[in-house]
Each structure stands twice: as C-alpha cells, then as structure tokens.
mmCIF file of C-alpha atoms in Angstrom:
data_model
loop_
_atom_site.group_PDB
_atom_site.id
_atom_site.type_symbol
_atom_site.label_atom_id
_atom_site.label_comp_id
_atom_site.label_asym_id
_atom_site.label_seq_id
_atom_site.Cartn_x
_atom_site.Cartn_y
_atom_site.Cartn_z
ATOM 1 C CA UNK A 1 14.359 -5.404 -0.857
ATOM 2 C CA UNK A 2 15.371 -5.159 -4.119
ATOM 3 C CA UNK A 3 18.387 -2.803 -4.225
ATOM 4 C CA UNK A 4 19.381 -4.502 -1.225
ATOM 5 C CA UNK A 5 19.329 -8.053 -3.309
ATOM 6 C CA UNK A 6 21.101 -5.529 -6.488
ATOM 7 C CA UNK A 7 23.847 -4.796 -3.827
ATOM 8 C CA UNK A 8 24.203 -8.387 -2.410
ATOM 9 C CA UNK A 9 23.899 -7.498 0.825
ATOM 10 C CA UNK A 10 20.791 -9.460 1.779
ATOM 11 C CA UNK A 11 19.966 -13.038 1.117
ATOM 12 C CA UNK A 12 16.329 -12.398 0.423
ATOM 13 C CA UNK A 13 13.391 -9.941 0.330
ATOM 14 C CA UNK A 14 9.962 -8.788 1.336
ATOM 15 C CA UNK A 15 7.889 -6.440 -0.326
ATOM 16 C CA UNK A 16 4.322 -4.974 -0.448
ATOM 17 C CA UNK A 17 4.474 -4.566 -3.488
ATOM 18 C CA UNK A 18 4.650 -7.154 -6.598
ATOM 19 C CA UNK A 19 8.353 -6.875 -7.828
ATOM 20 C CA UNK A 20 8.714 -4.556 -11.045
ATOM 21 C CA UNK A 21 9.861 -5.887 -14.661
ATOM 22 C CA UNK A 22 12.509 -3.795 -14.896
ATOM 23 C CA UNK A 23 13.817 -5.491 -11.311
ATOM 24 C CA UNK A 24 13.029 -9.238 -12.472
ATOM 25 C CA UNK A 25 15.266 -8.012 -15.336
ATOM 26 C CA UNK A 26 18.032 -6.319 -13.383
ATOM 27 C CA UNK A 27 18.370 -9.209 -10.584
ATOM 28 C CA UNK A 28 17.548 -12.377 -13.205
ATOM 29 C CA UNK A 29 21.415 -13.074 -14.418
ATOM 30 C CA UNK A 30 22.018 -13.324 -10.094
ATOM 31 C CA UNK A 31 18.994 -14.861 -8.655
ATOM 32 C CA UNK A 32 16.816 -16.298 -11.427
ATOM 33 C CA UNK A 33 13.449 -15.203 -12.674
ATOM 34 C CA UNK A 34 12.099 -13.914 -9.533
ATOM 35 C CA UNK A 35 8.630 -13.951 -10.648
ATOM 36 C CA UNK A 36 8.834 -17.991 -10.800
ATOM 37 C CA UNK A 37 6.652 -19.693 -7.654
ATOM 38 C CA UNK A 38 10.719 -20.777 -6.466
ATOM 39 C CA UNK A 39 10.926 -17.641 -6.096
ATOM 40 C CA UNK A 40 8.256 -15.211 -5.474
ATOM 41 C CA UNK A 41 6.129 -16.354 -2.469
ATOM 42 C CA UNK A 42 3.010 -14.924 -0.911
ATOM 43 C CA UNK A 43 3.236 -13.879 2.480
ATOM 44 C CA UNK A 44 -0.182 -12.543 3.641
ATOM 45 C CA UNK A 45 -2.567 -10.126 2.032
ATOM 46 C CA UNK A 46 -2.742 -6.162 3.667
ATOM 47 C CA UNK A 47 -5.343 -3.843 3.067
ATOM 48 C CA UNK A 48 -4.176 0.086 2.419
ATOM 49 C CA UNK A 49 -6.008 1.932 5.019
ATOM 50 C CA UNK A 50 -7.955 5.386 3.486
ATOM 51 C CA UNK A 51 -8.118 7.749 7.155
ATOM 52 C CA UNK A 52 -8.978 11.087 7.647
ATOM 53 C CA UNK A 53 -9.656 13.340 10.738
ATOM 54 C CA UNK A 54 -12.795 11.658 13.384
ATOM 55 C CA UNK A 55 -14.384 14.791 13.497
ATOM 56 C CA UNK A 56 -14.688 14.794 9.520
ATOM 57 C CA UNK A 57 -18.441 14.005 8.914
ATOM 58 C CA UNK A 58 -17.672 11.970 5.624
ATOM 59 C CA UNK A 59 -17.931 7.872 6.131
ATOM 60 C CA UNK A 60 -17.135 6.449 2.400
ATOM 61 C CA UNK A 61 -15.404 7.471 -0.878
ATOM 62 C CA UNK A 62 -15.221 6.095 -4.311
ATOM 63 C CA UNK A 63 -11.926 5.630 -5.978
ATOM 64 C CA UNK A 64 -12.206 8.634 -8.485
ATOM 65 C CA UNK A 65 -13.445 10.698 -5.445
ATOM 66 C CA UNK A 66 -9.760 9.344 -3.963
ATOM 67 C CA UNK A 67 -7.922 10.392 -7.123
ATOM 68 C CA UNK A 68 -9.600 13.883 -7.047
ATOM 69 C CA UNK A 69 -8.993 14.266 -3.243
ATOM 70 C CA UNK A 70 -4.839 13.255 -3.681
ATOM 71 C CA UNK A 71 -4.308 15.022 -6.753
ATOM 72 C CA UNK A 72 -5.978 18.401 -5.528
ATOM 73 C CA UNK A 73 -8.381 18.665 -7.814
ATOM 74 C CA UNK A 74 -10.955 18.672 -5.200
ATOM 75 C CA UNK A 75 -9.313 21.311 -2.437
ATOM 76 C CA UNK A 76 -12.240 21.737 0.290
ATOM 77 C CA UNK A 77 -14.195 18.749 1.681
ATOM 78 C CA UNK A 78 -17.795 20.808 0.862
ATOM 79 C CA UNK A 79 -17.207 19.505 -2.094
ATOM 80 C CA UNK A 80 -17.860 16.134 -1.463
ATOM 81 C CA UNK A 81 -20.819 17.099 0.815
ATOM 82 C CA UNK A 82 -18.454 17.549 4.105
ATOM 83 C CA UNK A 83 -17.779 20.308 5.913
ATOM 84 C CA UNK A 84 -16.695 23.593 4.644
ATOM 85 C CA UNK A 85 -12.666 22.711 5.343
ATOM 86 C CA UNK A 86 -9.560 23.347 3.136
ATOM 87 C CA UNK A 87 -8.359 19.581 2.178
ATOM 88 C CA UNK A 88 -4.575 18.515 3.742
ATOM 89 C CA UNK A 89 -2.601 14.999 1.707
ATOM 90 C CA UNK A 90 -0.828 13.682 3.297
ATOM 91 C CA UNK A 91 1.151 10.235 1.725
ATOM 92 C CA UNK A 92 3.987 7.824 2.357
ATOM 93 C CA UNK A 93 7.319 9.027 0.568
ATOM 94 C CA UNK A 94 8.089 7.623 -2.961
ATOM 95 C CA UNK A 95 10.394 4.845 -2.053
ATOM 96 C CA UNK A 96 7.359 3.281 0.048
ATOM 97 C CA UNK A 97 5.881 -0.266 -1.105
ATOM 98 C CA UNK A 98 2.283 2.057 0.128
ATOM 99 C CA UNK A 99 3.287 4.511 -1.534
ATOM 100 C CA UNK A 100 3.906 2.889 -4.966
ATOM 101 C CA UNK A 101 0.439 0.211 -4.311
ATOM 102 C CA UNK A 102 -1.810 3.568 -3.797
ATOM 103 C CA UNK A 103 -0.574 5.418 -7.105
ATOM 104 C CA UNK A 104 -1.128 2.587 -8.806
ATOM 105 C CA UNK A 105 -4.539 1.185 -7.770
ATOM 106 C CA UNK A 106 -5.366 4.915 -7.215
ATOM 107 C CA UNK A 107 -3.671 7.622 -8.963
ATOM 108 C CA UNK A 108 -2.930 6.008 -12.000
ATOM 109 C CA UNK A 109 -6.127 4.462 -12.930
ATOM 110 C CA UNK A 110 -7.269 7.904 -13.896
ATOM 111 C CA UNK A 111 -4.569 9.395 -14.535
ATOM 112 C CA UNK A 112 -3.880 11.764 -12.104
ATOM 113 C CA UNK A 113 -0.776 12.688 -10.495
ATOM 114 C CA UNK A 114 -0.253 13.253 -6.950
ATOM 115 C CA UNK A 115 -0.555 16.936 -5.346
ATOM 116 C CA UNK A 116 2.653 18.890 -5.015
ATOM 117 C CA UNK A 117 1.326 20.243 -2.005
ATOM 118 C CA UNK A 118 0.847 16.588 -0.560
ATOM 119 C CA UNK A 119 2.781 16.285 2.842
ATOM 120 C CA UNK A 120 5.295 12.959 2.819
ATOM 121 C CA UNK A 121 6.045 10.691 5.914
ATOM 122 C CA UNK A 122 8.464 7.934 5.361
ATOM 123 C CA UNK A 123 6.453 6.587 8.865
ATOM 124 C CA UNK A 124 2.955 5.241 8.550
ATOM 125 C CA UNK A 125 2.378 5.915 12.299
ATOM 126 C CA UNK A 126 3.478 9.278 12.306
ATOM 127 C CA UNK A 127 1.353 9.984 8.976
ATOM 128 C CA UNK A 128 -1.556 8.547 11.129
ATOM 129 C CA UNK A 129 -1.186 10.922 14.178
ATOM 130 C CA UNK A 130 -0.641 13.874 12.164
ATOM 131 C CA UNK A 131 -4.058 13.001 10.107
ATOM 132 C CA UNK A 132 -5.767 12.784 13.638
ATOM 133 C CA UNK A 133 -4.630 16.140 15.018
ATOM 134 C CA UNK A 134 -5.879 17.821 11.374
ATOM 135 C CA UNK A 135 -9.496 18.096 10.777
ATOM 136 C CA UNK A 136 -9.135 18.551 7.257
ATOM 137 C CA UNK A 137 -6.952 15.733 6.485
ATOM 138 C CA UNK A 138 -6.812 12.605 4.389
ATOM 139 C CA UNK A 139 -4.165 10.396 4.054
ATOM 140 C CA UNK A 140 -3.510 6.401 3.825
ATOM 141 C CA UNK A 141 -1.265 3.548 5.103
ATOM 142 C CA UNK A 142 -0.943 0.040 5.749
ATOM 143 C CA UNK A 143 -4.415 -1.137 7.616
ATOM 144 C CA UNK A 144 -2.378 -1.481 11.123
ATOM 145 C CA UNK A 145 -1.516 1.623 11.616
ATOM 146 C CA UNK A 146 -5.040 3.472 11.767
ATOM 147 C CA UNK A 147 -4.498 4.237 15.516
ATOM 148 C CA UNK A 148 -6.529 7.637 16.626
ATOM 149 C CA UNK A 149 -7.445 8.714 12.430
ATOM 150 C CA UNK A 150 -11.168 7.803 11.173
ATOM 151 C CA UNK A 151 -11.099 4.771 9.002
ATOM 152 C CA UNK A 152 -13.368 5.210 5.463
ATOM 153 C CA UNK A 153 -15.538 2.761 3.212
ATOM 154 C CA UNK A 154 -13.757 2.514 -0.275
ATOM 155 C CA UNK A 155 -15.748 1.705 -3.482
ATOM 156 C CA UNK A 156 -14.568 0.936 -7.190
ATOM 157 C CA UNK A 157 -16.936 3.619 -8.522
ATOM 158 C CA UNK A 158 -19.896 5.808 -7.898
ATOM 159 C CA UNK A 159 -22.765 3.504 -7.191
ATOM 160 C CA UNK A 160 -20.740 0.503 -6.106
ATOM 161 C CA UNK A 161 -20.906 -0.920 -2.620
ATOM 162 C CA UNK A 162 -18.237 1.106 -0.007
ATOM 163 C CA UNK A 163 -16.578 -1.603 1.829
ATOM 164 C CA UNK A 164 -14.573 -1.424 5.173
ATOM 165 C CA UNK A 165 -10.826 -3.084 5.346
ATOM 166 C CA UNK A 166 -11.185 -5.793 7.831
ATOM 167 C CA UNK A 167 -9.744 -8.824 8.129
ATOM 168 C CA UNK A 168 -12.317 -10.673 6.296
ATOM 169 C CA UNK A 169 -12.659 -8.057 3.269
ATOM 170 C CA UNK A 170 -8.747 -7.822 2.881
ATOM 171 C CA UNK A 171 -8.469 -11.430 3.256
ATOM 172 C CA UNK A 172 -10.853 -12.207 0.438
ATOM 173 C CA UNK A 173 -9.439 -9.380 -1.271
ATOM 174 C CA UNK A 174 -13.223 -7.743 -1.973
ATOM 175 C CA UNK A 175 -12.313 -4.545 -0.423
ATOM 176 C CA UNK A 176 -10.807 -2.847 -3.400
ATOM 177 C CA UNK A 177 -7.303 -1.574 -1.893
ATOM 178 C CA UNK A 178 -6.364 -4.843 -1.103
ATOM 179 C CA UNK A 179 -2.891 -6.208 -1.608
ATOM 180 C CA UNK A 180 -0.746 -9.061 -1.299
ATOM 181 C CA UNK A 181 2.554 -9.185 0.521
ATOM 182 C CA UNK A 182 5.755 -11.248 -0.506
ATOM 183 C CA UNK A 183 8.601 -13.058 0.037
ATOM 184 C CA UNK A 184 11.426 -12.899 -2.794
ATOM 185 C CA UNK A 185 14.675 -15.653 -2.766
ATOM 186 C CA UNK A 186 16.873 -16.817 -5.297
ATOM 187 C CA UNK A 187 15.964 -19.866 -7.342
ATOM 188 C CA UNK A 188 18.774 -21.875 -5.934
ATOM 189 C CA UNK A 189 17.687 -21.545 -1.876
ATOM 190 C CA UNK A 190 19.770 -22.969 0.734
ATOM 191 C CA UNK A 191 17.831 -25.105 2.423
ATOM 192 C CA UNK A 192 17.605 -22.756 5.893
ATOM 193 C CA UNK A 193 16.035 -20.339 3.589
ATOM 194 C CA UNK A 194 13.924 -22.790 1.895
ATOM 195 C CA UNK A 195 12.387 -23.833 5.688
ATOM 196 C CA UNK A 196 11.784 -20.268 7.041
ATOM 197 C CA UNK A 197 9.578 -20.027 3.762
ATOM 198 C CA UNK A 198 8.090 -23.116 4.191
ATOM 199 C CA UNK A 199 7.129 -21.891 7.966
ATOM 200 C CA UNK A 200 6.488 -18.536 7.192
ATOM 201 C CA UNK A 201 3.463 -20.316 4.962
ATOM 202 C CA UNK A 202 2.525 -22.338 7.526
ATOM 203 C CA UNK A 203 -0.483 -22.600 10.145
ATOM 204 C CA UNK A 204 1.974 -22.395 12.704
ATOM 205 C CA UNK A 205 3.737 -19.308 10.984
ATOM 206 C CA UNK A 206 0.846 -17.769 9.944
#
C-alpha cells in the first residue's frame, strides 16, 4: 500500500499493519499526515493465527515459548513437553503486513531474531497446507487461513491464561496476537473515496 501510494499509482491503501514513521514521513508532503483520523481508518480487527501439525500433541504456548520456537533456540518439540520431533518455521516473507505484525508482537519483544533456517511463503494458504502435511511444524498467518493445520492457545507469559483466536477474542482484542486492519487516503478525499470509507465502516459494509 504504501510504495504503491510513494509511486502514485493507487489512490488509497490497506494494510495489516499500522503505517510506519518513516512512511507518514515519506508520503506527508503528497497526502498529508496519514496518521490523522482523515486519514487513517480502521477497517476490522484480525487475529494472527499460531498452527502447527494436528497430530502434534501440544494445545497452547506462551509468547516467549513462540520467540524460542521461531528463532531456533528451541529445535525439537520434547522440549516443550511434545513429542520427540525436530522443529520446522515456517513464516510469511518479509514484505508481509503478517510477517512484520508477528516480529513485532513476537520476535522483538525479546529480542530474538527469526531462524535462518525458517521456510518463507509469500501465500498464507500455502504456508498452512505445508504446516499440515509436516508433523513437526509451526508456523502462523492471518486467522482465515487455518484450513487442515491445528490451531494453538496463545498467552502473554508463563502462567497467564492461553486464549483461542475467535471472533469474539480477536474482536475484543483479549487474545494477545490481535491486530487491527486499515484503510489509508489522502487528507483531501474525493468524495467517491470519502463514501466507500464511510460504507466500508458501516453495518451494511461490515
């Protein structure tokens, strides 16, 4: 969305991801501040999905257990009190709105960086057949696309309550790899644009 509004070449954006400052500062001379309500517009709320194989025996993880498991510094799920099975990443590729919520929610909060032996899909369906066929897999996308892969409990730390993505937990944005969805425009909107926003919001749209 963005280096499509940098190149002119679209009228407006969506994301899954809030837009970066270095982007509100590259696009603000054309289009305004896009972080202004004008201009940055919520579109629904999506929950990242955590899957791994159905015949892996472990149900819920904790977000440092996540960072461990993505970084490879846990390699075999024994470890975690699975079976004894070498541990296959796979991830959305870098230039993925996913991609970019999950290091940063993830990855980053302790530091970690993500495994150079991690297998990248720029498809979220494709990464979630591939995780199904693998019994030692774990990888994550956007909650619609959990198809045939086991779906796990996520907690903020050891001792907190897992929770499952659902509609509900996503929509009150308790589950903790919950995120929002958007609509970017310029601050001056023509008023077709201004009325597909305006719907998008809507009941009706909704």
């Amino acid at each position: 969305a963005f280096k499509d509004l940098d190149k002119g070449v679209t009228d407006m954006g969506m994301s899954s991801r809030k837009i970066k400052d270095k982007e509100v500062l590259l696009l603000k001379d054309r289009y305004g501040d896009l972080t202004r309500p004008v201009s940055e517009h919520v579109l629904g709320l999506d929950g990242l999905a955590v899957i791994v194989n159905k015949a892996n025996p472990i149900s819920h993880l904790n977000s440092g257990q996540l960072a461990a498991l993505f970084s490879g510094q846990i390699t075999n799920w024994s470890e975690l009190g699975g079976d004894d099975v070498a541990v296959s990443i796979y991830s959305r590729e870098k230039n993925s709105g996913t991609w970019d919520t999950f290091k940063n929610l993830v990855l980053k909060k302790y530091n970690k960086k993500l495994s150079a032996l991690a297998s990248r899909h720029e498809s979220s369906s494709e990464l979630s057949d591939l995780v199904s066929q693998n019994i030692g897999a774990i990888g994550f996308i956007g909650l619609p696309y959990v198809r045939h892969s086991k779906l796990l409990a996520i907690s903020e730390a050891t001792g907190a309550q897992s929770i499952i993505p659902t509609l509900f937990t996503v929509g009150t944005e308790d589950y903790p790899l919950s995120r929002r969805l958007f609509f970017y425009a310029p601050a001056k909107q023509p008023k077709f644009m201004t009325g597909f926003i305006d719907y998008a919001q809507s009941n009706k749209g909704q």
